[in-house]
Coordinates of C-alpha atoms and ligand atoms in Angstrom, one line a residue:
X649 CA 34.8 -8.1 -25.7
X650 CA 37.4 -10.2 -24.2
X651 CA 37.9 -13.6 -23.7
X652 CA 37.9 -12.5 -19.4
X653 CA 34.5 -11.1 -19.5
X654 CA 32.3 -13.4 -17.1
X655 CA 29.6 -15.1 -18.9
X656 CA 26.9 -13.6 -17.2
X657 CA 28.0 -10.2 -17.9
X658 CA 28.5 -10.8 -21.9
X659 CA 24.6 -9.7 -22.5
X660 CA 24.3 -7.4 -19.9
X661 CA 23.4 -4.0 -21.5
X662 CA 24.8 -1.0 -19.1
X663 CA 23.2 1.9 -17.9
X664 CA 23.1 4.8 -20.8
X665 CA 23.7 8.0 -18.6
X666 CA 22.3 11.6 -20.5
X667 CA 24.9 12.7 -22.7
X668 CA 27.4 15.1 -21.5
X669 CA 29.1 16.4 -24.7
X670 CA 31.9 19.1 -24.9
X671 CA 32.0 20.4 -28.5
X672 CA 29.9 23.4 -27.9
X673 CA 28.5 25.0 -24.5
X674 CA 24.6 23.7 -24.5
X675 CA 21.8 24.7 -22.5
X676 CA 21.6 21.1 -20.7
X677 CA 18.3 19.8 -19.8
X678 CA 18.7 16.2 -20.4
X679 CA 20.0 14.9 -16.9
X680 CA 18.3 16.2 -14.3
X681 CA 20.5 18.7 -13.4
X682 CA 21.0 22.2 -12.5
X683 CA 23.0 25.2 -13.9
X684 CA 22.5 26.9 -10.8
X685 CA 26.0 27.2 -8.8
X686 CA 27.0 25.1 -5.3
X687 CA 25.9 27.0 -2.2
X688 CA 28.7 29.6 -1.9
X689 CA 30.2 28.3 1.7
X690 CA 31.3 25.5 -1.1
X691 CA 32.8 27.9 -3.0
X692 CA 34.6 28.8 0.4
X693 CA 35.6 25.2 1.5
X694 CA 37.2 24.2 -1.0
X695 CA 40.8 25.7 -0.4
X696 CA 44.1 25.1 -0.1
X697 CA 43.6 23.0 2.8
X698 CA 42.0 20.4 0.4
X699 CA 44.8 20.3 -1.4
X700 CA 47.5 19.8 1.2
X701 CA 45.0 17.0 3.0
X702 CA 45.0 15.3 -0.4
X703 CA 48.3 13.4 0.8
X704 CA 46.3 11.2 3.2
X705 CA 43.6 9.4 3.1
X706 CA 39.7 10.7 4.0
X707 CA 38.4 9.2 6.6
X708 CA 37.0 6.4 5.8
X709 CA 33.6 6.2 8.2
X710 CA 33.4 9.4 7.1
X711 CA 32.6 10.6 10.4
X712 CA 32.0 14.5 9.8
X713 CA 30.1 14.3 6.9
X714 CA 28.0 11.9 8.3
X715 CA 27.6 14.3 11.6
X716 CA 26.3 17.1 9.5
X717 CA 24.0 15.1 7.2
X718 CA 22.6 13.9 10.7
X719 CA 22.3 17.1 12.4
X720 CA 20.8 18.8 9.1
X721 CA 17.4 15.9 8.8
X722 CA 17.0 15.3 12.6
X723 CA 18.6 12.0 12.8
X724 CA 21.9 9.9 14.3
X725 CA 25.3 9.2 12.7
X726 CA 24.6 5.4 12.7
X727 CA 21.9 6.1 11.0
X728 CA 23.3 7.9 7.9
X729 CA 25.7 6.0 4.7
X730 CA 27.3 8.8 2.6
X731 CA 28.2 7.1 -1.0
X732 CA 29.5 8.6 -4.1
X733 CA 25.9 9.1 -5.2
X734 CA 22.4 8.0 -4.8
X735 CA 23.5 5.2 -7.6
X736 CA 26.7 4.3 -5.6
X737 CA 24.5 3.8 -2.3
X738 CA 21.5 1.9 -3.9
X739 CA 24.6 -0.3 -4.8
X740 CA 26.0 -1.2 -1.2
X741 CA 21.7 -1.4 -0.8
X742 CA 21.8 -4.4 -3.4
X743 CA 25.4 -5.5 -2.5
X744 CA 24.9 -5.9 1.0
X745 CA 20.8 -6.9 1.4
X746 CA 20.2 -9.4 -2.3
X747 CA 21.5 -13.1 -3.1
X748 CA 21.7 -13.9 -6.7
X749 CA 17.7 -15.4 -7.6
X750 CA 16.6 -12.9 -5.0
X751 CA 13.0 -11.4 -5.8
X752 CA 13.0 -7.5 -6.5
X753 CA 10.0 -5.4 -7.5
X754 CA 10.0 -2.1 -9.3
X755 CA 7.9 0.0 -11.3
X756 CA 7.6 -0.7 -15.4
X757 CA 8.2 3.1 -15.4
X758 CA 10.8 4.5 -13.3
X759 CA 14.8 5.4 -13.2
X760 CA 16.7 3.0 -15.6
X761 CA 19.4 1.9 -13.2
X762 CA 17.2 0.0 -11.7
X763 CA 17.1 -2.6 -14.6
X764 CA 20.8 -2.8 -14.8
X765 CA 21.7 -3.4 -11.1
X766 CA 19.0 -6.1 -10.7
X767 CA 21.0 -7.7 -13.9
X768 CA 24.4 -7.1 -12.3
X769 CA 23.7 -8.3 -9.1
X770 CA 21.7 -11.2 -10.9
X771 CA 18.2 -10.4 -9.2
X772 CA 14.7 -12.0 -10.4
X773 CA 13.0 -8.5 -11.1
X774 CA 9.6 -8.5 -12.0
X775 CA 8.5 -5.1 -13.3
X776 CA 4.9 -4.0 -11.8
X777 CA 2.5 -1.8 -14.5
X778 CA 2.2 1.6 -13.7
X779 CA -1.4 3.1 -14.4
X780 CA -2.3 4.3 -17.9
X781 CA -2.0 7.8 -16.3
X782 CA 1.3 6.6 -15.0
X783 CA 0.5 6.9 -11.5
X784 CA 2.0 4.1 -9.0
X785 CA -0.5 2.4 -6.9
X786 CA 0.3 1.0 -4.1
X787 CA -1.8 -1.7 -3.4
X788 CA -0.2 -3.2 -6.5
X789 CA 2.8 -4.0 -3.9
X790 CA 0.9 -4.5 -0.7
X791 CA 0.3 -8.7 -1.5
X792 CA 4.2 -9.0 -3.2
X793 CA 6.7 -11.8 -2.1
X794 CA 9.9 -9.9 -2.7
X795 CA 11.2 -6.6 -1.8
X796 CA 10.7 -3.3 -3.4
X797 CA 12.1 -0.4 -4.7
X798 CA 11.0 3.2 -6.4
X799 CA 11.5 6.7 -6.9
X800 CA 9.5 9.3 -5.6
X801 CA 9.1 11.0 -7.1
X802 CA 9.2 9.2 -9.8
X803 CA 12.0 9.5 -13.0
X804 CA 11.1 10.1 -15.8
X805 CA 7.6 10.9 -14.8
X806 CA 7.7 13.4 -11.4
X807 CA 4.6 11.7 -10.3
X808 CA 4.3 10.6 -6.5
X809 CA 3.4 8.1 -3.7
X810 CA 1.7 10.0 -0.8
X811 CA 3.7 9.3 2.3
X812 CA 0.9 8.0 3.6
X813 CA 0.7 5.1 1.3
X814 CA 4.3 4.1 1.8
X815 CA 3.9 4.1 4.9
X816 CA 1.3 1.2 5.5
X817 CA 3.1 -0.8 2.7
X818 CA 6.1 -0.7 5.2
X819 CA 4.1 -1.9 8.3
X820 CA 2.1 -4.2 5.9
X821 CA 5.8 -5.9 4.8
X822 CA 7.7 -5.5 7.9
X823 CA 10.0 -8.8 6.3
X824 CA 10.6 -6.9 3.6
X825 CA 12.8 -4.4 2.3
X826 CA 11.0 -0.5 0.9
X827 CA 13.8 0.9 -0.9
X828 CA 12.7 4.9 -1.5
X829 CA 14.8 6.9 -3.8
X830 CA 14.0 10.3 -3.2
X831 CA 16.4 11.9 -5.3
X832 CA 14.0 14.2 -6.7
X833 CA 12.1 14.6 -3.3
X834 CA 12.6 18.5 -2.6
X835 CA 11.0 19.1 -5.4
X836 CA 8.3 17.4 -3.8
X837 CA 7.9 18.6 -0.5
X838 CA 6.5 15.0 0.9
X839 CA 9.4 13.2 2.4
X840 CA 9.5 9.5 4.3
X841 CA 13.1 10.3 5.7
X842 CA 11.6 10.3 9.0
X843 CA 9.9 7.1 8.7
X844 CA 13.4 5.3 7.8
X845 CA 14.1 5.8 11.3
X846 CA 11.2 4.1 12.7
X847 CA 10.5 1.4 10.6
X848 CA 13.2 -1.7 10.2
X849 CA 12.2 -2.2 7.0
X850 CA 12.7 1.2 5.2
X851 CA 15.6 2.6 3.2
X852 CA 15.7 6.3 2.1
X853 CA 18.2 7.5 -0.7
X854 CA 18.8 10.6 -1.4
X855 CA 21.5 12.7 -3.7
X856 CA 23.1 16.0 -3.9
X857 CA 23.1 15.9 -7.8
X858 CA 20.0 17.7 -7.8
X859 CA 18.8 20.0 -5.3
X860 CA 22.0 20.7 -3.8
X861 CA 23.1 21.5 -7.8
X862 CA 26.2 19.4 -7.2
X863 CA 26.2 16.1 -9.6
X864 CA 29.4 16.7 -10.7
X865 CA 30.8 15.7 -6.9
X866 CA 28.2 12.8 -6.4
X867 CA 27.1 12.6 -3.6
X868 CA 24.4 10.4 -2.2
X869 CA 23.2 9.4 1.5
X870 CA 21.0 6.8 2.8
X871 CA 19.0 6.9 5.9
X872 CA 17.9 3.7 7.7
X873 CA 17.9 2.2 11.2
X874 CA 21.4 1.5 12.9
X875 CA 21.5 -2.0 12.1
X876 CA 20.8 -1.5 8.4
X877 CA 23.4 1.4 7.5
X878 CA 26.2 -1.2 9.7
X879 CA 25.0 -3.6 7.5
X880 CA 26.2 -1.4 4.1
X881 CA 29.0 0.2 6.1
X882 CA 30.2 -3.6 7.1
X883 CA 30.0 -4.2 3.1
X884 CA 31.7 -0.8 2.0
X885 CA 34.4 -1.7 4.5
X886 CA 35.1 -5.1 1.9
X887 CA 34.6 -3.4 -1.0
X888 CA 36.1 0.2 -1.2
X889 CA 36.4 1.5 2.2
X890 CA 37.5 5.2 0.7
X891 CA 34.3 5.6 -1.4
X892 CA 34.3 8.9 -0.1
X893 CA 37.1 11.4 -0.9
X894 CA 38.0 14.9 1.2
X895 CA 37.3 17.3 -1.3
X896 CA 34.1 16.0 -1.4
X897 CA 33.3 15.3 1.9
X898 CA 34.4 19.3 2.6
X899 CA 32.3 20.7 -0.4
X900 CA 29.7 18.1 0.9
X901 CA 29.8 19.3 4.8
X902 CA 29.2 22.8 3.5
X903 CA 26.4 22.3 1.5
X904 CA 24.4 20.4 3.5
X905 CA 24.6 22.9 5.9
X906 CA 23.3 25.8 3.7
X907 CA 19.6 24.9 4.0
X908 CA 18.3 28.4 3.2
X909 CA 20.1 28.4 -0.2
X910 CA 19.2 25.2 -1.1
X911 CA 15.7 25.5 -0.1
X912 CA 15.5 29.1 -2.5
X913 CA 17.2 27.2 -5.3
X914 CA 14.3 24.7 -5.1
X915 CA 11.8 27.4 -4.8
X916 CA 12.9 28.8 -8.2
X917 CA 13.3 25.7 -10.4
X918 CA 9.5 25.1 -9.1
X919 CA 8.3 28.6 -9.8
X920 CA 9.7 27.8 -13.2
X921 CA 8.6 24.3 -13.7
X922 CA 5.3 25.4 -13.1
X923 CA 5.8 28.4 -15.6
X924 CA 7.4 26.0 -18.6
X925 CA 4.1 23.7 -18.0
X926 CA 1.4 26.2 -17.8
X927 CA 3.3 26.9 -21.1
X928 CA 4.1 24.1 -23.1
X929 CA -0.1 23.5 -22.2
X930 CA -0.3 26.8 -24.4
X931 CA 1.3 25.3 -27.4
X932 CA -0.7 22.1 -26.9
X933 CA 1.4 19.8 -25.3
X934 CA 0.5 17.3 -22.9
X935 CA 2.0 17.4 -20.2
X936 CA 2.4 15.2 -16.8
X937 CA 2.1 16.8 -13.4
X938 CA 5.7 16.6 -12.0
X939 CA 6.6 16.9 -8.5
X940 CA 10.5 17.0 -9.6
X941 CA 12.8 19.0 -11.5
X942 CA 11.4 17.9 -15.2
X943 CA 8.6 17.7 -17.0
X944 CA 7.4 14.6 -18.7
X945 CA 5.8 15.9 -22.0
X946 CA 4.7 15.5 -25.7
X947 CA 3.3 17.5 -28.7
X948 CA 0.6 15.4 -31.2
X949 CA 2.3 17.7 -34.1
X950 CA 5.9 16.2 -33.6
X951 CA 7.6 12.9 -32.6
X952 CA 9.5 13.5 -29.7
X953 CA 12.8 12.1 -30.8
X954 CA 12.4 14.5 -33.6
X955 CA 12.0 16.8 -31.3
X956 CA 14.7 16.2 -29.0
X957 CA 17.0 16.2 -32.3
X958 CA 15.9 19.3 -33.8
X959 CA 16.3 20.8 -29.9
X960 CA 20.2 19.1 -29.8
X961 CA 20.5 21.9 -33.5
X962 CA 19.6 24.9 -31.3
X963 CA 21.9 23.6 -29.0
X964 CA 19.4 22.0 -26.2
X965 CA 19.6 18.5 -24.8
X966 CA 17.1 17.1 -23.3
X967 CA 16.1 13.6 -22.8
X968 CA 14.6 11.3 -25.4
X969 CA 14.1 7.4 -24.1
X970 CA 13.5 5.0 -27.0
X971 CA 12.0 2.5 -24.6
X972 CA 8.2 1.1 -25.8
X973 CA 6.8 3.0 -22.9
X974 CA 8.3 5.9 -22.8
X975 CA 9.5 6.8 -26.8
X976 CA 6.6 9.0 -27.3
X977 CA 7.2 11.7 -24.3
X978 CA 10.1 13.8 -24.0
X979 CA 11.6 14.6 -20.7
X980 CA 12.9 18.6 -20.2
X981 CA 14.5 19.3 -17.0
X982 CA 13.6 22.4 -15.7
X983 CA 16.8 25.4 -15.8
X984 CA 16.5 28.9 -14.8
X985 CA 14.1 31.1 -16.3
X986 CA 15.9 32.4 -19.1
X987 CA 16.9 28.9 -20.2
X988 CA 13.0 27.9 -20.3
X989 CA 12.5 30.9 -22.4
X990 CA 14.7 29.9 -24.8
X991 CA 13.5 26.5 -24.8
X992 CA 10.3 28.0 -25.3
X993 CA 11.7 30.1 -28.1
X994 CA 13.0 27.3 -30.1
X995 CA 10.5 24.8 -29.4
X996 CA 7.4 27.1 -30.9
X997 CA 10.0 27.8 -34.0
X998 CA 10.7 23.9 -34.4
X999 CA 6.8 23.4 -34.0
X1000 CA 6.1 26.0 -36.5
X1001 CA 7.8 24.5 -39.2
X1002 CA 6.7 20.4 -38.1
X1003 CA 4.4 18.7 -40.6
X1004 CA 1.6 18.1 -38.2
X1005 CA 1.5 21.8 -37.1
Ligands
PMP1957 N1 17.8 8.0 -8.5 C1 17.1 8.6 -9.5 C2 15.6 8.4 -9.4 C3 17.7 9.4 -10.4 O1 16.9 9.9 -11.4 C4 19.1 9.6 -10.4 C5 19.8 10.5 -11.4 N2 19.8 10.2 -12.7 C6 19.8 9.0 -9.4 C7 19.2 8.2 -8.5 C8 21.3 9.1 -9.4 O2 21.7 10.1 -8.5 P1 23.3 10.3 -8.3 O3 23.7 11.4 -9.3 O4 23.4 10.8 -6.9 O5 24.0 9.0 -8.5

């Protein structure tokens, strides 16, 4: 540490992302993403084009990208902020909307980032239990003084808030910010999106690191009322008005656009998420309902870190969290087919030589 580091930040423990080694190809289920490929018009926009408009400088209201992001979930321009991911947005969220001291709510259980940024932007967070089945429920927000944010469906869980329930905590708060990562949400099939347009008080996120199998461009968009996204753009434009680059706007344009391909790549990570559950239940594991693109899961035979471990050997990541709440489930993201066989594979090889088996 050096002697610059502001005070506040000395303690401040940052957000561990899922490992992305390189000393060996792995089948990588331990961050939510996808080994499926970009829609192919990306494939076609990125050309030389790109290159040669790398000389100047994207625009930087990112006008285009916006357009299409509009056009594609039935809502205006002014009502869309394109960020370099669904972490960079709930940023300008924080950045532009929360005072040091300010109250935020959130989940016990839910996506780890949202820890960090309520300690970066120095935010009073108070953490709200989740059910012992890990369900949210919502009339544990409905009498809160501060505003709220979560993820639904939820990380590391996939549970989910029915629309419905969101939606009368927004009218019942209308002074209050309803943050609603949906980063997972077309997994889901039960999207809010529309109701960011018609309430004040609602902010949707959303990312293309997962559905649109593109985290390695990070992309996220928000959708909110006018006022709200001039709000963030008003903050982006004091901060880093070129968050967005070309490339990525391009590859971004063209995949939003591709609805049909993105809506069969979602089709077949559910078809197999339902498959790995139903199986994993074979080899008596428990495992959570998820509405996402993972499953939340454990086996009474093996401790989950061990697990995760002895799956890292084979040359499988997934996600262990060492966190009191979470340290006894392991969260798989679901692959193709033919990488949840060979998870399948090594996990009943693993099991059959565990202690407890
Ligand atoms: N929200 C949730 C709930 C997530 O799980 C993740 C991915 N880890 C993100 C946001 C971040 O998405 P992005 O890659 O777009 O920053």
């Amino acid at each position: 540490m050096s002697i610059f580091l502001v005070d506040e930040y000395k303690d401040m423990e940052p957000y561990v992302p899922g490992e992305q080694p390189k000393d060996k190809q792995y089948i990588k289920l331990n961050a939510n993403e996808t080994s499926l490929p970009p829609s192919p018009n990306v494939f076609e926009a990125i050309s030389k084009k790109q290159i040669w408009n790398m000389s100047y400088y994207a625009d930087p209201h990112c006008h285009e990208f916006r357009k299409a992001v509009a056009e594609v979930y039935g809502v205006s321009e002014n009502e869309v902020f394109v960020g370099n991911g669904a972490d960079e947005v709930l940023s300008f969220v924080l950045m532009s909307f929360f005072r040091r001291g300010m109250k935020i709510y959130f989940p016990d259980i839910t996506y780890g980032f949202y820890r960090t940024y309520a300690k970066t932007y120095g935010l009073d967070m108070e953490e709200i239990p989740v059910k012992d089945d890990f369900s949210i429920a919502i009339n544990d927000y409905m009498d809160l003084d501060g505003d709220i944010i979560f993820a639904n469906p939820n990380n590391p869980t996939g549970l989910t808030v029915a629309v419905s329930d969101i939606e009368a905590l927004v009218r019942k708060k209308p002074d209050r910010m309803i943050i609603v990562d949906e980063a997972y949400v077309d997994y889901s099939g039960e999207t809010c999106l529309p109701l960011a347009v018609k309430y004040p008080n609602l902010v949707v996120v959303r990312t293309f690191s997962k559905s649109r199998n593109m985290a390695g461009t990070h992309i996220g968009f928000a959708v909110s009322c006018k006022s709200i996204i001039d709000d963030m753009n008003k903050i982006k434009f004091s901060f880093n008005p070129f968050n967005m680059n070309s490339v990525t706007m391009a590859a971004g344009i063209a995949a939003v656009k591709d609805t049909i391909y993105m809506e069969n790549c979602v089709s077949e990570i559910i078809k197999n998420r339902e498959y790995f559950s139903n199986e994993l239940k074979k080899i008596n594991f428990h495992v959570i309902p998820s509405k996402a693109n993972f499953v939340f899961c454990y086996n009474d035979a093996i401790d989950s870190s061990d697990l995760c471990d002895r799956l890292k050997k084979e040359g499988i990541l997934t996600r262990h969290f060492a966190d009191k709440l979470l340290t006894k489930y392991l969260r798989i993201t679901i692959g193709t087919r033919q990488e949840m066989d060979v998870v399948l594979v090594a996990i009943k090889e693993i099991l059959s030589n565990a202690d407890g088996y």
